[in-house]
PDB file of C-alpha atoms in Angstrom:
ATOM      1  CA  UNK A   1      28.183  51.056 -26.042  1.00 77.00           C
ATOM      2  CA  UNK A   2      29.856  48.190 -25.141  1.00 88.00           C
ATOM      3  CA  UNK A   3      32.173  46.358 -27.674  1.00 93.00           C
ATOM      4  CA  UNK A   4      31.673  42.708 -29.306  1.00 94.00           C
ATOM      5  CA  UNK A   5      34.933  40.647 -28.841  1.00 96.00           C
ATOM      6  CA  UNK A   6      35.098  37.188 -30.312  1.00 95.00           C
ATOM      7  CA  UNK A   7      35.346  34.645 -30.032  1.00 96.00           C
ATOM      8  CA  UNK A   8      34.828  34.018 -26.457  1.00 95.00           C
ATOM      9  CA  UNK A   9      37.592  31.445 -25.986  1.00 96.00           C
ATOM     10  CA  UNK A  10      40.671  30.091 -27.929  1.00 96.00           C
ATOM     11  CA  UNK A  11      42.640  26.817 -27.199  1.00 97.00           C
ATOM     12  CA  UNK A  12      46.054  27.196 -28.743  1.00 95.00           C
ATOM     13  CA  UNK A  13      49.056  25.209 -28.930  1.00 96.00           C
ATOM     14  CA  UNK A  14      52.263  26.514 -28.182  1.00 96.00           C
ATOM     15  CA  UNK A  15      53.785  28.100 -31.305  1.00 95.00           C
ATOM     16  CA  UNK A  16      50.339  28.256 -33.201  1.00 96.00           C
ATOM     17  CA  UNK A  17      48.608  32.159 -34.309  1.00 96.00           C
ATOM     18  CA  UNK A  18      45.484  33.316 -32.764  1.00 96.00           C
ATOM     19  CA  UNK A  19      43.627  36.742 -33.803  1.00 97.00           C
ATOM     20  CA  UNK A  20      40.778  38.262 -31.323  1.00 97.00           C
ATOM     21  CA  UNK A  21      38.347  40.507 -32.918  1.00 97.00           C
ATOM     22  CA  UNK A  22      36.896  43.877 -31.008  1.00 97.00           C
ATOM     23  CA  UNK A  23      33.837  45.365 -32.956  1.00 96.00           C
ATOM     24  CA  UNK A  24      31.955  48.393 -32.266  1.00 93.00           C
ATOM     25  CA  UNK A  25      28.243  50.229 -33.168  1.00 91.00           C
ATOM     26  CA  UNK A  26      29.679  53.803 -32.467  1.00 87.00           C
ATOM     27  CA  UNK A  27      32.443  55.562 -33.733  1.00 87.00           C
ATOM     28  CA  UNK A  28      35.368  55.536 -32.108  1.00 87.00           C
ATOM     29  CA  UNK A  29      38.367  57.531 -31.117  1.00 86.00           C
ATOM     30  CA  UNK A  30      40.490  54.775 -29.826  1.00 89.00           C
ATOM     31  CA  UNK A  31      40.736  51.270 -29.151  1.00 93.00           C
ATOM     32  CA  UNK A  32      42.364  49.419 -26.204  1.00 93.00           C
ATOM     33  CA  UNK A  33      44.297  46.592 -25.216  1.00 95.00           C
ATOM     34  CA  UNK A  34      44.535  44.534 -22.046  1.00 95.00           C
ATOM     35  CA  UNK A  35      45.693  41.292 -20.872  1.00 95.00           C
ATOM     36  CA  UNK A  36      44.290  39.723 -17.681  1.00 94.00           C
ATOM     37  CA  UNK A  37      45.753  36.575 -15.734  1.00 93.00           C
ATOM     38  CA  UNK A  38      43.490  34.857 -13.820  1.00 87.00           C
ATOM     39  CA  UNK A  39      42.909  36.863 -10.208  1.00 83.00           C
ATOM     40  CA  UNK A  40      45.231  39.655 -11.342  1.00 87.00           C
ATOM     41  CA  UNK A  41      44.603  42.935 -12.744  1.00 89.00           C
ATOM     42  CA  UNK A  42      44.339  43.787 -16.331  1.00 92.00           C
ATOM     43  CA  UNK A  43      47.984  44.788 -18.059  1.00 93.00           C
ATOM     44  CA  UNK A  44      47.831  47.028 -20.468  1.00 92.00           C
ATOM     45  CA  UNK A  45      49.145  46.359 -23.513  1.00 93.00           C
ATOM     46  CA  UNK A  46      48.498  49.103 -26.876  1.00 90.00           C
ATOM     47  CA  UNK A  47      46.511  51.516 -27.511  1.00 90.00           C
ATOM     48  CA  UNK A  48      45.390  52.356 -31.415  1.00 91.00           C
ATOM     49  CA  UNK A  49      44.682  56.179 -31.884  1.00 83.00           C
ATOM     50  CA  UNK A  50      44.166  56.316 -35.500  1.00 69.00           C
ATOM     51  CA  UNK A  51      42.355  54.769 -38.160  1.00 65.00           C
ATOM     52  CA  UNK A  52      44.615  52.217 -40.156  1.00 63.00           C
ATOM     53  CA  UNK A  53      47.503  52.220 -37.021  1.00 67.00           C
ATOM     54  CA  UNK A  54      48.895  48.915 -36.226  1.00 66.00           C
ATOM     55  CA  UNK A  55      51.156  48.675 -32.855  1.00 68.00           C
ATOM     56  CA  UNK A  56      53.109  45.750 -31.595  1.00 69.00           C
ATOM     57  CA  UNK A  57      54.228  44.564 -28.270  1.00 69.00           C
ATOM     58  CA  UNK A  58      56.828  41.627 -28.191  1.00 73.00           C
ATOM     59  CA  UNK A  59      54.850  39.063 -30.830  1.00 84.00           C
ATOM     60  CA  UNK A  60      51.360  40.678 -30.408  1.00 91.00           C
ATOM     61  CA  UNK A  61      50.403  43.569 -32.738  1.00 91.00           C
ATOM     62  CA  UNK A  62      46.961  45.094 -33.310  1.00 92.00           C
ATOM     63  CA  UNK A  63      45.133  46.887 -35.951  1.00 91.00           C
ATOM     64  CA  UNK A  64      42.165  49.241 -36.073  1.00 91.00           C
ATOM     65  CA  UNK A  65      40.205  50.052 -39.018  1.00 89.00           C
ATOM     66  CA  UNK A  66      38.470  52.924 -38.059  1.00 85.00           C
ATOM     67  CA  UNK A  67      35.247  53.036 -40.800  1.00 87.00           C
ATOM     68  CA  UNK A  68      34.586  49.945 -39.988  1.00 89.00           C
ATOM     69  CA  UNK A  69      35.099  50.391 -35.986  1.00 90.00           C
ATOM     70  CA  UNK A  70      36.696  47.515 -35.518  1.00 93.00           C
ATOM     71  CA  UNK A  71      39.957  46.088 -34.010  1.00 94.00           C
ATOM     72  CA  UNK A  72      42.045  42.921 -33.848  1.00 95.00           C
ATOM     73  CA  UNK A  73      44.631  41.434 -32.034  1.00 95.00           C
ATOM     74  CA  UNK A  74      47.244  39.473 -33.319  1.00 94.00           C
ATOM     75  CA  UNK A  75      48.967  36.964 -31.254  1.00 94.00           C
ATOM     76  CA  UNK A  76      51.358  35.387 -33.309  1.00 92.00           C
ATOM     77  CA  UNK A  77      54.063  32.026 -32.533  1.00 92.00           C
ATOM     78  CA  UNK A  78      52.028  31.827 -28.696  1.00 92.00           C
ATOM     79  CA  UNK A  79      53.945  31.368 -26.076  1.00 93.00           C
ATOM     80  CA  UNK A  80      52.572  29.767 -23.040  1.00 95.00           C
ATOM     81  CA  UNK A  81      53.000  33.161 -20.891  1.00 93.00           C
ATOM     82  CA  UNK A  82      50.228  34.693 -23.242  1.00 95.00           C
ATOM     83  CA  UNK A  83      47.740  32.673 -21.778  1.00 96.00           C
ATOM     84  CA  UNK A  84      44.852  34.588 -20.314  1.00 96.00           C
ATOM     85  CA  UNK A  85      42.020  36.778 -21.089  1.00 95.00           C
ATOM     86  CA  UNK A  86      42.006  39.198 -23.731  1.00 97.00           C
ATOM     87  CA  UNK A  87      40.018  42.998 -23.190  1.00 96.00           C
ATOM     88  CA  UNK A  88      39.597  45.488 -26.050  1.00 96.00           C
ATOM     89  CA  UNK A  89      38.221  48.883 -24.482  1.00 94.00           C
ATOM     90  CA  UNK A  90      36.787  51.277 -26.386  1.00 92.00           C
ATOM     91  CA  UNK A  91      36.594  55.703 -26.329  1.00 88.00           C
ATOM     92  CA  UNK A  92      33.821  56.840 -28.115  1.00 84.00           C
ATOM     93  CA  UNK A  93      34.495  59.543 -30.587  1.00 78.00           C
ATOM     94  CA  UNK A  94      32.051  62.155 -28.808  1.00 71.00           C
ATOM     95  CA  UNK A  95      30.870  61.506 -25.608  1.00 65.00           C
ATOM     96  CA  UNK A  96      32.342  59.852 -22.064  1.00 66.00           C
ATOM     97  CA  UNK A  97      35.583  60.810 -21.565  1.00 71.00           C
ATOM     98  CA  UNK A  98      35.698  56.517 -20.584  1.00 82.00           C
ATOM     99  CA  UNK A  99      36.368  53.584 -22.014  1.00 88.00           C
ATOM    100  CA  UNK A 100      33.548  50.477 -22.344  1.00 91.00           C
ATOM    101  CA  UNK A 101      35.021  47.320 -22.168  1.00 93.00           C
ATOM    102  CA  UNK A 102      34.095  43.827 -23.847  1.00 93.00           C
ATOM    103  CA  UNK A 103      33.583  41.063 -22.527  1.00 91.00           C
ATOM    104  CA  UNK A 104      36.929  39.468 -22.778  1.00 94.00           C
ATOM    105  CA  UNK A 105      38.204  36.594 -24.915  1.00 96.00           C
ATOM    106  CA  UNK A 106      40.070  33.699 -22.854  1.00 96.00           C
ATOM    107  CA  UNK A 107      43.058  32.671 -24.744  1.00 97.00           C
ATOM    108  CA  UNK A 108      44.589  28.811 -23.356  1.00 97.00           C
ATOM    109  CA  UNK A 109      47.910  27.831 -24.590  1.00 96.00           C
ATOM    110  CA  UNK A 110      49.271  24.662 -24.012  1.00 96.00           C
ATOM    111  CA  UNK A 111      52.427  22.574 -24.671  1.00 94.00           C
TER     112      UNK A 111
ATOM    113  CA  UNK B   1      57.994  51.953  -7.373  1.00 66.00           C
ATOM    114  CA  UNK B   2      55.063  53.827  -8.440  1.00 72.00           C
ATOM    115  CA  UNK B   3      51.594  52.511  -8.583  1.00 92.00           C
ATOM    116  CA  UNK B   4      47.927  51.612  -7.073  1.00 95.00           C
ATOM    117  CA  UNK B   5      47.067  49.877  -4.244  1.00 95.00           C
ATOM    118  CA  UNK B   6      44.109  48.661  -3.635  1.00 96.00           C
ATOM    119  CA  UNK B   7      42.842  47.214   0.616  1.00 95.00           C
ATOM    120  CA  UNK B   8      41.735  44.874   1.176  1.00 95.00           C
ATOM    121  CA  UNK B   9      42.250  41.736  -1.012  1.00 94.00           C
ATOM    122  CA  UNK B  10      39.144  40.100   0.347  1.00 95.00           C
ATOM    123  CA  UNK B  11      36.331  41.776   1.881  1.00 93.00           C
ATOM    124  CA  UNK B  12      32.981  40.007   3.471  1.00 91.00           C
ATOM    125  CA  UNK B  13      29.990  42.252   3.899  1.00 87.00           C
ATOM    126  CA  UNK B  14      26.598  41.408   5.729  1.00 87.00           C
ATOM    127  CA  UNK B  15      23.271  42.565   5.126  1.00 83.00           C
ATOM    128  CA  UNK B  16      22.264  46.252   5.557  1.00 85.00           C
ATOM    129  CA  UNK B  17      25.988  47.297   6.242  1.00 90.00           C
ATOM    130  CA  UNK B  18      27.834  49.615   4.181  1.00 93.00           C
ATOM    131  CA  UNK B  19      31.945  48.730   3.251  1.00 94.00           C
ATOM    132  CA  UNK B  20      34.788  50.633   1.778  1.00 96.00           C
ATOM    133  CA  UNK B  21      37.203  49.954  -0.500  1.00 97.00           C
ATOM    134  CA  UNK B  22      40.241  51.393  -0.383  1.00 98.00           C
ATOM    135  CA  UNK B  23      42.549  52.557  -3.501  1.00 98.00           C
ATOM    136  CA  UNK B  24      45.848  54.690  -3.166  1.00 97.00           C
ATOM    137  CA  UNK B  25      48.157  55.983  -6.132  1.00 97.00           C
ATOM    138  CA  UNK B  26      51.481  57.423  -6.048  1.00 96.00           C
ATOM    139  CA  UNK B  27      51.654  57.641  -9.876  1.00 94.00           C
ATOM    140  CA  UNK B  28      50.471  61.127 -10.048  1.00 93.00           C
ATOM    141  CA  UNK B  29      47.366  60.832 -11.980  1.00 93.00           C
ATOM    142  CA  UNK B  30      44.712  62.810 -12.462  1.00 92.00           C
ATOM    143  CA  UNK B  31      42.197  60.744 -13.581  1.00 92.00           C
ATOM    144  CA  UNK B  32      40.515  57.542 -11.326  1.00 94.00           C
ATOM    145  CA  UNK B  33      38.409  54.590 -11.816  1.00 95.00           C
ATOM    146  CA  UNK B  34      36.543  52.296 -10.705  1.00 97.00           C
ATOM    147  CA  UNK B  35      35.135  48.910 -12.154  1.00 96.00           C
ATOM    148  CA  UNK B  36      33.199  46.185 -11.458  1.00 96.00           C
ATOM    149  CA  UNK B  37      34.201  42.550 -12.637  1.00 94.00           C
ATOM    150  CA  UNK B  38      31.717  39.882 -12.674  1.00 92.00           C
ATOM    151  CA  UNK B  39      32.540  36.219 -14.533  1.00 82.00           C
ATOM    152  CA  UNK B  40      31.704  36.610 -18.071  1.00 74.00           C
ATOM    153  CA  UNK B  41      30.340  40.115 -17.967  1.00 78.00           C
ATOM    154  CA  UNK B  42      34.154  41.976 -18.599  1.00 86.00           C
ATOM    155  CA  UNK B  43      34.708  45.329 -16.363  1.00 92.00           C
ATOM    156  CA  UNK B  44      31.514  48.275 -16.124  1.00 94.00           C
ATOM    157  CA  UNK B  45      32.587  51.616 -14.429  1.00 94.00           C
ATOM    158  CA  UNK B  46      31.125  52.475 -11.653  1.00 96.00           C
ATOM    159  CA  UNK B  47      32.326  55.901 -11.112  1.00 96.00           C
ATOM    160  CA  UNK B  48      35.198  58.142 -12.322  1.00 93.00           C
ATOM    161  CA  UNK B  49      37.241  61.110 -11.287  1.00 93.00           C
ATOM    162  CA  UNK B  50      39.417  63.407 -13.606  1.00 90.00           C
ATOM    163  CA  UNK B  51      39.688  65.845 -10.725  1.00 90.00           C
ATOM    164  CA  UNK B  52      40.175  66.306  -7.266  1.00 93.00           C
ATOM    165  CA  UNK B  53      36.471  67.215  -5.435  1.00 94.00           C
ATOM    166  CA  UNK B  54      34.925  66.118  -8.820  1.00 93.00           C
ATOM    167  CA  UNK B  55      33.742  62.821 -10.007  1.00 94.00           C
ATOM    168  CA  UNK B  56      30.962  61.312 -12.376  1.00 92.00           C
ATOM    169  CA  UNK B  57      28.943  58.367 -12.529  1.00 94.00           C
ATOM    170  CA  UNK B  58      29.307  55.406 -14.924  1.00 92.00           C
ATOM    171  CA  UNK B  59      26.876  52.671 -16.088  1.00 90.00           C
ATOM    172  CA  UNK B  60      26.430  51.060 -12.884  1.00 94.00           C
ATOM    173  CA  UNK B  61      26.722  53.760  -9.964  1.00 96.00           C
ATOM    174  CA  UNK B  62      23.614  52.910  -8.021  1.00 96.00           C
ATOM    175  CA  UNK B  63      23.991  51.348  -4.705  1.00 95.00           C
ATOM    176  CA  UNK B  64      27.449  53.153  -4.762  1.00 97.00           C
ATOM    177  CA  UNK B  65      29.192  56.076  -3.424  1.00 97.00           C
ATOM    178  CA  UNK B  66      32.628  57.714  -3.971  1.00 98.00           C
ATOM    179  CA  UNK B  67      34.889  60.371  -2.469  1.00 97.00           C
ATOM    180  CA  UNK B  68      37.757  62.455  -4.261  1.00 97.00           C
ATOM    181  CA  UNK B  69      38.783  64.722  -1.876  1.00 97.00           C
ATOM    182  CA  UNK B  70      42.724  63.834  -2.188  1.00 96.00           C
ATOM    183  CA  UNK B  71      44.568  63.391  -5.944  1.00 96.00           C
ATOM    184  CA  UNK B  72      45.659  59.978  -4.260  1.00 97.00           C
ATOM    185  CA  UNK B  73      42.927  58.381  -2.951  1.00 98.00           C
ATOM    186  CA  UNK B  74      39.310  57.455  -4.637  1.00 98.00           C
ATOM    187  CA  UNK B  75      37.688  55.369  -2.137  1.00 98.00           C
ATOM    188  CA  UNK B  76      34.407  53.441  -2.721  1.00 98.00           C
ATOM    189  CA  UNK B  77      31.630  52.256  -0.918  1.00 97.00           C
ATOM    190  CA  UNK B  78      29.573  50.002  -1.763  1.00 95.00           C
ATOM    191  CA  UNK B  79      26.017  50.552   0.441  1.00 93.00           C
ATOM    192  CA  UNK B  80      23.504  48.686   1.673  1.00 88.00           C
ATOM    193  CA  UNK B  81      21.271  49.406  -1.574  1.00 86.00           C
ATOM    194  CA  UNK B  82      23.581  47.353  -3.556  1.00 87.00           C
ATOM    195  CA  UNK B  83      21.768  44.307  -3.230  1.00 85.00           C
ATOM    196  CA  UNK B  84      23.932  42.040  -5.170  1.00 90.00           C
ATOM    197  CA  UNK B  85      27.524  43.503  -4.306  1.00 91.00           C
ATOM    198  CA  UNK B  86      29.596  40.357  -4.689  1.00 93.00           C
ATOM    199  CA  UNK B  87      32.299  40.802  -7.665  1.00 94.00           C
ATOM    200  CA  UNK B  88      35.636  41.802  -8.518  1.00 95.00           C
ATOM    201  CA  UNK B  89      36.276  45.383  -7.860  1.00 96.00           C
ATOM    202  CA  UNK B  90      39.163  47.146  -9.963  1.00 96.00           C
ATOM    203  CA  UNK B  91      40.550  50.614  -9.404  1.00 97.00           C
ATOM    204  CA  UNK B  92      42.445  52.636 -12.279  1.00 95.00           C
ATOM    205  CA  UNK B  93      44.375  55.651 -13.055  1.00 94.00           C
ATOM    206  CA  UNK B  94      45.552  57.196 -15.648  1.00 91.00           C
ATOM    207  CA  UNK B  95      47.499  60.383 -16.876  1.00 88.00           C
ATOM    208  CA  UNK B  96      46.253  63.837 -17.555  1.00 71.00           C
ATOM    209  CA  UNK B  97      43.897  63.025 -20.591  1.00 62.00           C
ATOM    210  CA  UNK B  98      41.565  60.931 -19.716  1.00 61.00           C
ATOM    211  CA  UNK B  99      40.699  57.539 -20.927  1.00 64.00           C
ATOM    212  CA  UNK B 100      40.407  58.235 -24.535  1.00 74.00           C
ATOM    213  CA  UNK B 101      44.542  58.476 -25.455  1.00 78.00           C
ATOM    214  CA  UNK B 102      46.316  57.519 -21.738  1.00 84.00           C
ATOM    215  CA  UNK B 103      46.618  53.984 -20.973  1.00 88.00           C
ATOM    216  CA  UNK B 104      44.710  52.775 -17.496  1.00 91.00           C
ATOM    217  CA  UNK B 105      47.103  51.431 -14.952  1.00 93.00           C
ATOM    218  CA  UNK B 106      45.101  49.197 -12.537  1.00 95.00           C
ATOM    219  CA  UNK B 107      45.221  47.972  -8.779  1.00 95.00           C
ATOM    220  CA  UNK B 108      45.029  44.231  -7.987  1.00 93.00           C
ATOM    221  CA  UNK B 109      41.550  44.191  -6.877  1.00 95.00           C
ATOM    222  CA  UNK B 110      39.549  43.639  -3.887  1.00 96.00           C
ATOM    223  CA  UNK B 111      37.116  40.497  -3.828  1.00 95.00           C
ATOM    224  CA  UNK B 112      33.376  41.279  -2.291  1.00 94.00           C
ATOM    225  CA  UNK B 113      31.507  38.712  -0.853  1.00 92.00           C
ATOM    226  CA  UNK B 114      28.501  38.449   1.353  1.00 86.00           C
ATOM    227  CA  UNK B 115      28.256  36.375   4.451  1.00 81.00           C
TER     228      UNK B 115
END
């Protein structure tokens, strides 16, 4: 049950718009975000409860289509602070009362 | 200031010999976590707990044991069975609800290695 993210990495410049994809094969109930620094714990950032909701947090905002079970994450103007790697958890619709993670997407920024 | 704490950072373990890993929360949560973090592979749950006395197991329980007999505190050990135990090892919480709809608040990890 765990989700696809891609890509797997993303080299930005500072300034420049990224988007990280999170797909699923079940349906889902909700969709997760977290940002990890390297050696740190994840941070949460949004979570997406309904089909069609988009949230935002400072210049990142997600979406979450929910018939197609899939989310992105929109990281728009990057700032060098947004640097790190990228987790979309899933909650099945029926099921675990848990979320399955991806495998991360590591996002670079540089000046 | 409220949140998890997770002893010890680092953590060596030799053959046949059991370990715990400590995790404390004063956010008052019901729910607990526990994940495994290996390079590449993203975080698999190891156990959970949305209840004191009560916990269940996730995709990757074998080779480890937990406790929940305090809201606070959801130790883990990781047992000799575990035959490759070096990783990452995250603990959670989260609010009344579970994971579906709460966010996951997490510790900042304890590294497992073995000498």
């Amino acid at each position: 049950q765990q989700p696809v993210q891609s890509p797997q990495a993303v080299i930005l410049r500072e300034g420049e718009d990224a988007v990280i994809n999170c797909s699923s094969s079940k349906a889902l109930y909700s969709v997760h975000w977290y940002r990890q620094k390297h050696g740190e714990a994840p941070v949460f950032l949004m979570i997406l409860l309904k089909g069609g909701e988009q949230k935002g947090h400072e210049k990142i905002s997600a979406s979450f289509n929910e018939k197609k079970q899939q989310s992105s994450l929109y990281l728009t103007a990057s700032q060098l602070s947004y640097s790190g790697t990228y987790f979309c958890g899933t909650a099945p619709r029926t099921g675990a009362n848990n979320l399955f993670f991806g495998t991360g997407t590591r996002l670079t920024v540089i000046p | 200031d409220g949140g998890i704490t997770q002893s010890p950072k680092y953590l060596f373990r030799k053959e046949g010999q059991n370990v715990t890993l400590s995790c404390e929360q004063n956010l008052n949560h019901d729910a607990m976590y526990w994940y495994r973090q290996d390079p590449g592979q993203g975080l698999r749950l190891i156990y959970y707990s949305q209840i004191v006395n009560d916990f269940q197991k996730g995709d990757i329980a074998e080779g480890y044991s937990v406790s929940r007999e305090k809201k606070e505190s959801f130790p883990l050990t990781v047992t000799s069975a575990q035959k490759n135990p070096t990783a990452f090892y995250l603990c959670a919480s989260s609010p009344v609800g579970g994971a579906n709809n709460q966010p996951q608040h997490f510790g900042d990890g304890t590294r497992l290695s073995i000498l």
